[in-house]
Short mmCIF file of C-alpha atoms in Angstrom, two decimals:
data_model
loop_
_atom_site.label_atom_id
_atom_site.label_comp_id
_atom_site.label_asym_id
_atom_site.label_seq_id
_atom_site.Cartn_x
_atom_site.Cartn_y
_atom_site.Cartn_z
CA MET A 892 120.80 -34.44 -43.62
CA VAL A 893 122.49 -38.12 -43.75
CA LEU A 894 123.14 -38.97 -47.57
CA PRO A 895 122.46 -42.22 -49.05
CA LYS A 896 125.67 -44.81 -49.38
CA VAL A 897 127.02 -46.02 -53.01
CA LEU A 898 128.08 -49.20 -52.97
CA TRP A 899 129.04 -51.24 -56.46
CA GLY A 900 126.80 -48.53 -58.49
CA ILE A 901 123.57 -48.83 -55.49
CA VAL A 902 122.50 -46.93 -53.05
CA MET A 903 122.13 -48.02 -49.85
CA THR A 904 119.09 -46.53 -47.37
CA GLU A 905 117.77 -48.01 -44.07
CA GLN A 906 117.44 -51.65 -43.99
CA VAL A 907 117.44 -51.82 -40.70
CA GLN A 908 116.18 -49.94 -37.96
CA ILE A 909 116.44 -50.30 -34.38
CA LYS A 910 114.78 -47.89 -31.60
CA ASN A 911 115.32 -47.62 -28.02
CA LEU A 912 115.09 -51.04 -27.82
CA SER A 913 115.63 -52.25 -24.25
CA LYS A 914 114.99 -55.96 -22.68
CA SER A 915 116.60 -56.76 -19.53
CA PHE A 916 115.90 -60.98 -17.40
CA GLY A 917 115.87 -60.04 -13.57
CA THR A 918 117.49 -56.51 -13.15
CA VAL A 919 120.65 -57.43 -15.67
CA LYS A 920 119.49 -55.63 -18.36
CA ALA A 921 120.88 -57.40 -22.14
CA VAL A 922 119.65 -54.35 -24.43
CA ASP A 923 119.76 -51.00 -22.98
CA ASP A 924 117.81 -48.39 -25.16
CA LEU A 925 119.93 -50.16 -27.95
CA SER A 926 119.59 -47.27 -31.58
CA PHE A 927 121.88 -48.05 -34.43
CA SER A 928 120.88 -48.73 -38.68
CA VAL A 929 121.99 -51.19 -40.96
CA LYS A 930 121.59 -49.55 -44.92
CA LYS A 931 120.82 -52.19 -48.21
CA GLY A 932 123.32 -53.59 -49.15
CA GLU A 933 125.87 -53.31 -46.13
CA PHE A 934 128.24 -55.33 -43.91
CA PHE A 935 127.53 -54.58 -40.80
CA ALA A 936 129.56 -55.70 -37.48
CA PHE A 937 127.77 -56.66 -34.52
CA LEU A 938 131.07 -56.31 -31.86
CA GLY A 939 130.94 -57.10 -28.02
CA VAL A 940 132.64 -59.70 -25.33
CA ASN A 941 129.38 -62.77 -24.31
CA GLY A 942 126.76 -60.97 -22.86
CA ALA A 943 127.37 -57.69 -24.07
CA GLY A 944 123.64 -58.11 -25.97
CA LYS A 945 124.87 -59.14 -29.28
CA SER A 946 121.86 -62.31 -29.38
CA THR A 947 119.95 -60.86 -27.71
CA THR A 948 119.64 -58.59 -29.92
CA ILE A 949 120.14 -61.41 -32.61
CA SER A 950 116.60 -63.41 -31.52
CA ILE A 951 114.48 -59.89 -31.02
CA MET A 952 114.71 -59.28 -34.20
CA CYS A 953 114.06 -62.48 -35.54
CA GLY A 954 111.29 -62.74 -33.36
CA THR A 955 112.12 -65.14 -30.76
CA LEU A 956 112.30 -63.69 -27.77
CA ILE A 957 109.78 -60.14 -26.58
CA LYS A 958 111.82 -57.01 -26.53
CA ASP A 959 110.65 -54.83 -23.48
CA SER A 960 110.28 -51.89 -24.85
CA GLY A 961 112.14 -50.00 -29.01
CA GLU A 962 111.42 -50.66 -32.31
CA VAL A 963 112.35 -52.50 -34.88
CA ILE A 964 112.08 -51.90 -38.34
CA ILE A 965 112.94 -54.17 -41.29
CA ASP A 966 112.06 -52.97 -44.62
CA GLY A 967 109.98 -49.72 -43.50
CA LYS A 968 107.63 -52.32 -41.52
CA ASN A 969 107.50 -52.49 -37.72
CA LEU A 970 108.14 -56.25 -35.93
CA ASP A 971 105.19 -55.86 -33.91
CA ASP A 972 102.41 -55.76 -36.24
CA ASN A 973 104.87 -57.77 -39.96
CA LEU A 974 106.49 -60.43 -38.22
CA ASN A 975 106.15 -62.78 -41.67
CA PHE A 976 106.48 -60.34 -42.99
CA VAL A 977 109.64 -59.80 -41.24
CA LYS A 978 110.86 -64.15 -40.51
CA ARG A 979 110.96 -63.82 -44.85
CA GLU A 980 112.70 -61.42 -45.00
CA ILE A 981 115.92 -62.26 -42.28
CA GLY A 982 117.51 -65.38 -42.90
CA VAL A 983 120.66 -66.58 -38.99
CA VAL A 984 122.41 -68.38 -38.62
CA PHE A 985 123.08 -68.96 -35.21
CA GLN A 986 125.83 -69.58 -33.60
CA ASN A 987 124.90 -73.35 -32.92
CA SER A 988 123.92 -74.91 -35.62
CA VAL A 989 119.79 -75.72 -35.07
CA LEU A 990 120.13 -78.17 -38.13
CA ASP A 991 118.11 -81.93 -36.99
CA LYS A 992 121.70 -84.89 -36.59
CA SER A 993 119.17 -87.36 -37.71
CA LEU A 994 118.58 -86.48 -40.92
CA SER A 995 119.76 -85.92 -44.18
CA VAL A 996 121.15 -82.99 -44.91
CA TYR A 997 118.83 -82.83 -47.70
CA ASP A 998 116.03 -83.56 -45.26
CA ASN A 999 117.12 -80.64 -43.08
CA LEU A 1000 116.21 -78.33 -46.27
CA LEU A 1001 113.43 -79.83 -47.73
CA HIS A 1002 112.14 -79.57 -44.59
CA ARG A 1003 112.68 -75.57 -43.88
CA ALA A 1004 112.39 -75.18 -47.04
CA SER A 1005 108.80 -75.55 -46.61
CA LEU A 1006 108.28 -73.35 -44.06
CA TYR A 1007 108.31 -71.30 -46.31
CA GLY A 1008 106.10 -72.74 -48.46
CA ILE A 1009 109.21 -74.07 -51.69
CA VAL A 1010 108.44 -76.71 -52.66
CA GLY A 1011 109.08 -79.50 -55.82
CA GLU A 1012 110.80 -77.77 -59.06
CA GLU A 1013 111.27 -74.82 -56.95
CA PHE A 1014 112.75 -76.96 -53.87
CA LYS A 1015 115.14 -78.82 -56.73
CA LYS A 1016 116.37 -75.64 -59.18
CA ARG A 1017 117.06 -73.94 -54.78
CA PHE A 1018 118.18 -76.88 -54.02
CA ASP A 1019 120.68 -77.56 -56.11
CA TYR A 1020 122.19 -74.18 -56.85
CA LEU A 1021 123.81 -74.09 -52.59
CA GLN A 1022 125.31 -77.16 -53.14
CA GLU A 1023 127.19 -75.88 -56.58
CA LEU A 1024 127.30 -71.77 -53.90
CA LEU A 1025 128.59 -73.87 -50.91
CA ALA A 1026 130.15 -77.47 -52.84
CA PHE A 1027 128.20 -79.70 -51.02
CA LYS A 1028 127.35 -82.25 -52.91
CA ASP A 1029 129.81 -84.75 -51.73
CA TYR A 1030 127.80 -85.61 -48.43
CA ALA A 1031 124.25 -83.82 -49.92
CA PHE A 1032 122.60 -86.71 -49.04
CA ARG A 1033 124.60 -87.66 -46.06
CA THR A 1034 123.22 -87.69 -42.30
CA VAL A 1035 123.96 -84.11 -40.94
CA GLY A 1036 124.54 -86.12 -37.11
CA LYS A 1037 127.87 -87.65 -39.45
CA LEU A 1038 129.28 -84.78 -40.44
CA SER A 1039 132.07 -82.51 -40.61
CA GLY A 1040 131.27 -78.80 -37.69
CA GLY A 1041 132.97 -77.16 -41.41
CA GLN A 1042 130.28 -79.50 -43.61
CA LYS A 1043 127.69 -78.34 -40.30
CA ARG A 1044 128.76 -74.31 -41.22
CA LYS A 1045 127.86 -74.81 -44.50
CA ILE A 1046 124.56 -76.46 -44.36
CA ASP A 1047 123.52 -73.75 -41.44
CA ILE A 1048 124.48 -71.03 -44.57
CA ALA A 1049 122.13 -73.25 -47.08
CA ARG A 1050 119.82 -73.16 -44.47
CA ALA A 1051 119.36 -69.20 -43.59
CA LEU A 1052 119.99 -69.34 -47.30
CA ILE A 1053 117.05 -71.31 -49.01
CA HIS A 1054 114.14 -69.05 -48.58
CA GLN A 1055 116.23 -66.54 -50.21
CA PRO A 1056 116.34 -63.82 -47.39
CA ASN A 1057 117.95 -59.98 -48.72
CA ILE A 1058 119.34 -60.08 -44.73
CA LEU A 1059 121.38 -62.29 -43.34
CA ILE A 1060 122.60 -62.39 -39.86
CA LEU A 1061 125.39 -64.17 -39.48
CA ASP A 1062 126.06 -65.04 -35.32
CA GLU A 1063 129.70 -66.11 -34.59
CA PRO A 1064 129.59 -67.69 -37.96
CA THR A 1065 132.64 -68.98 -38.97
CA THR A 1066 134.19 -69.98 -35.12
CA GLY A 1067 136.15 -73.24 -34.61
CA LEU A 1068 136.29 -73.84 -37.95
CA ASP A 1069 140.07 -74.36 -40.27
CA PRO A 1070 141.28 -71.49 -42.20
CA MET A 1071 140.48 -72.95 -46.23
CA THR A 1072 136.47 -72.62 -44.74
CA ARG A 1073 136.20 -69.92 -43.33
CA GLN A 1074 137.33 -68.80 -46.62
CA LEU A 1075 134.98 -70.25 -48.67
CA ILE A 1076 131.94 -69.04 -46.33
CA TRP A 1077 133.81 -65.77 -46.30
CA GLY A 1078 133.75 -65.83 -50.93
CA VAL A 1079 130.08 -67.24 -50.57
CA ILE A 1080 128.91 -63.83 -48.46
CA GLU A 1081 130.48 -60.98 -51.02
CA GLY A 1082 129.36 -62.96 -53.45
CA LEU A 1083 126.33 -62.31 -52.63
CA ARG A 1084 126.29 -58.87 -51.55
CA LYS A 1085 127.56 -58.02 -55.34
CA GLU A 1086 125.46 -60.20 -57.01
CA LYS A 1087 122.15 -60.01 -55.29
CA ASN A 1088 122.69 -57.49 -52.74
CA ILE A 1089 121.97 -59.38 -49.55
CA THR A 1090 122.26 -56.82 -46.40
CA VAL A 1091 125.38 -58.73 -44.07
CA LEU A 1092 124.63 -58.27 -40.44
CA LEU A 1093 127.24 -60.12 -38.39
CA THR A 1094 128.69 -61.38 -35.18
CA THR A 1095 132.25 -62.28 -34.43
CA HIS A 1096 135.73 -62.64 -32.21
CA TYR A 1097 137.99 -62.54 -35.66
CA MET A 1098 138.28 -58.87 -35.60
CA GLU A 1099 140.11 -59.59 -38.91
CA GLU A 1100 136.36 -60.66 -40.26
CA ALA A 1101 135.16 -57.23 -38.15
CA ALA A 1102 138.29 -55.07 -39.73
CA ASP A 1103 136.57 -55.47 -43.89
CA ALA A 1104 133.24 -54.32 -42.15
CA ASP A 1105 131.11 -50.78 -44.09
CA HIS A 1106 130.11 -49.70 -40.62
CA VAL A 1107 130.97 -51.07 -36.91
CA VAL A 1108 128.59 -50.70 -34.25
CA ILE A 1109 130.76 -51.30 -30.34
CA ILE A 1110 128.70 -52.66 -27.13
CA ASP A 1111 129.49 -53.33 -23.60
CA ASN A 1112 126.17 -53.46 -20.53
CA GLY A 1113 123.16 -53.87 -23.88
CA LYS A 1114 124.64 -49.85 -24.43
CA ILE A 1115 126.64 -48.71 -27.69
CA ILE A 1116 130.63 -47.25 -26.68
CA ALA A 1117 132.15 -46.43 -30.48
CA GLU A 1118 130.96 -46.80 -34.58
CA GLY A 1119 132.11 -46.01 -37.49
CA THR A 1120 133.93 -47.68 -39.95
CA PRO A 1121 137.15 -49.84 -39.71
CA PHE A 1122 138.86 -47.09 -40.53
CA ASP A 1123 138.25 -44.03 -38.18
CA LEU A 1124 137.93 -46.38 -35.03
CA LYS A 1125 141.21 -47.39 -35.71
CA ASN A 1126 142.86 -43.88 -36.10
CA LYS A 1127 140.72 -43.14 -32.94
CA TYR A 1128 141.69 -45.60 -30.93
CA SER A 1129 144.08 -46.59 -31.42
CA GLY A 1130 148.22 -45.85 -33.23
CA ASP A 1131 150.00 -46.58 -36.24
CA PHE A 1132 152.85 -48.67 -36.12
CA ILE A 1133 156.94 -47.88 -37.60
CA THR A 1134 158.88 -50.75 -37.90
CA ILE A 1135 162.77 -50.20 -38.16
CA TYR A 1136 165.53 -52.45 -39.60
CA GLY A 1137 168.81 -52.52 -39.43
CA VAL A 1138 169.25 -50.00 -37.04
CA GLU A 1139 171.01 -50.04 -33.41
CA GLU A 1140 169.09 -49.90 -30.44
CA GLU A 1141 170.42 -46.94 -29.26
CA LYS A 1142 169.04 -45.19 -32.68
CA ILE A 1143 165.70 -46.01 -30.84
CA GLN A 1144 166.08 -45.37 -27.55
CA GLY A 1145 166.76 -41.47 -29.13
CA LEU A 1146 164.19 -40.62 -29.84
CA LYS A 1147 161.99 -41.61 -26.60
CA LEU A 1148 158.73 -43.36 -28.13
CA GLN A 1149 157.82 -46.33 -26.78
CA TYR A 1150 159.09 -49.33 -28.50
CA GLN A 1151 159.98 -53.32 -28.35
CA LYS A 1152 162.22 -55.27 -30.19
CA VAL A 1153 161.51 -57.42 -32.51
CA VAL A 1154 163.09 -60.27 -35.39
CA ASP A 1155 165.47 -57.97 -37.39
CA GLY A 1156 163.80 -54.89 -36.14
CA TYR A 1157 162.04 -52.05 -34.02
CA ARG A 1158 158.42 -51.78 -34.10
CA ILE A 1159 157.89 -48.16 -31.99
CA THR A 1160 154.23 -47.29 -32.02
CA VAL A 1161 153.05 -44.25 -32.47
CA GLU A 1162 149.61 -41.30 -32.21
CA ASN A 1163 148.94 -41.75 -36.24
CA THR A 1164 150.11 -41.88 -39.56
CA GLU A 1165 150.40 -37.71 -39.09
CA LYS A 1166 152.63 -38.47 -36.41
CA ALA A 1167 154.14 -41.64 -38.15
CA THR A 1168 155.53 -38.91 -40.96
CA GLU A 1169 156.82 -36.31 -38.93
CA LEU A 1170 158.87 -38.89 -37.06
CA ILE A 1171 160.39 -40.21 -40.12
CA ILE A 1172 161.39 -36.08 -42.04
CA LYS A 1173 163.01 -36.05 -38.79
CA ASN A 1174 165.26 -38.88 -38.58
CA PRO A 1175 166.37 -39.66 -42.25
CA GLU A 1176 169.58 -41.27 -41.34
CA ILE A 1177 167.34 -43.81 -38.82
CA PHE A 1178 164.34 -44.01 -41.59
CA LYS A 1179 166.05 -46.34 -44.25
CA ASP A 1180 164.38 -49.43 -44.16
CA TYR A 1181 161.12 -49.51 -42.54
CA GLU A 1182 157.42 -49.75 -42.63
CA ILE A 1183 154.53 -48.95 -41.53
CA VAL A 1184 151.45 -50.03 -40.88
CA LYS A 1185 147.87 -48.92 -38.82
CA GLY A 1186 146.13 -50.39 -35.58
CA LYS A 1187 143.79 -53.45 -35.65
CA MET A 1188 140.73 -54.01 -34.76
CA ASP A 1189 141.65 -56.02 -32.32
CA ASP A 1190 143.60 -52.31 -31.09
CA VAL A 1191 140.51 -50.78 -31.49
CA PHE A 1192 138.45 -52.82 -29.50
CA LEU A 1193 140.29 -52.87 -26.46
CA SER A 1194 140.83 -50.25 -25.97
CA VAL A 1195 137.18 -48.81 -26.11
CA THR A 1196 135.53 -51.74 -23.93
CA GLY A 1197 138.93 -52.90 -21.83
CA LYS A 1198 138.44 -56.35 -22.67
CA SER A 1199 139.41 -58.79 -25.08
CA LEU A 1200 137.18 -60.83 -26.55
CA SER A 1201 137.72 -63.44 -24.66
CA GLY A 1202 135.23 -61.36 -21.76
CA GLY A 1203 139.22 -60.93 -19.36
CA ASN A 1204 139.74 -57.46 -18.50
CA LYS A 1205 143.34 -55.96 -19.78
#
């Protein structure tokens, strides 16, 4: 039996269940018997190169694409019989902005809110809250077409949050954004998770964003090829790196391990932290000034898929 996970003192139960999901486009299987679950309040990262099946899965979850087979269950309700309920539960930030460029920020959000019956004083209250949360007061009444990429992204997120969803789906939300805007957006999302226990499902090309996830699923050709916590995946698919400073190269060569020269030192690749500890104990005369770093999620992704997130092979 799988015990519920606890986050910030809140018991996490399965909120999203994807069971044996399949979708083909002609002879191409975009999603191939895919199954996974996401717990309430969890930060879930869904990774894969372009064409792996991520966006197809998300489109099916949102009800904008019809599946061939399988089940999508949100908060215990089957998508097939409860589409309107599911749409209210989910807020989506798509890869490409869906804002009307000819309308103002205010009118875009007003129109979106009205689809959920949010009007009058209730809309004003939510609009004011989102202005503060996402810091767009200065251009709240400006035409969307005149906004920068980062400003538009904030409004895309505001649009996804206007009906106060319990699940926020982010499909590559920060691609192309400056570091300051990315930091603000992630600060907002983490704040919402802590304060309102919102579940976050992310697809991203930035592996450092996935490194903070509670659970990671990597898919390729519509199938899951690896999953687990970032820590577990790093231990399984990536080694550790020891950078040694103030030592001659011939002593590094004597270790008979793979290494590379870096600024002021040498970086050695080891299988895991246990092996690193053994190496240090056996060679105290070399390890006087050093640091150990775990492999990154980029290393995990490359090891698992044989591809970089830009789509190339290793």
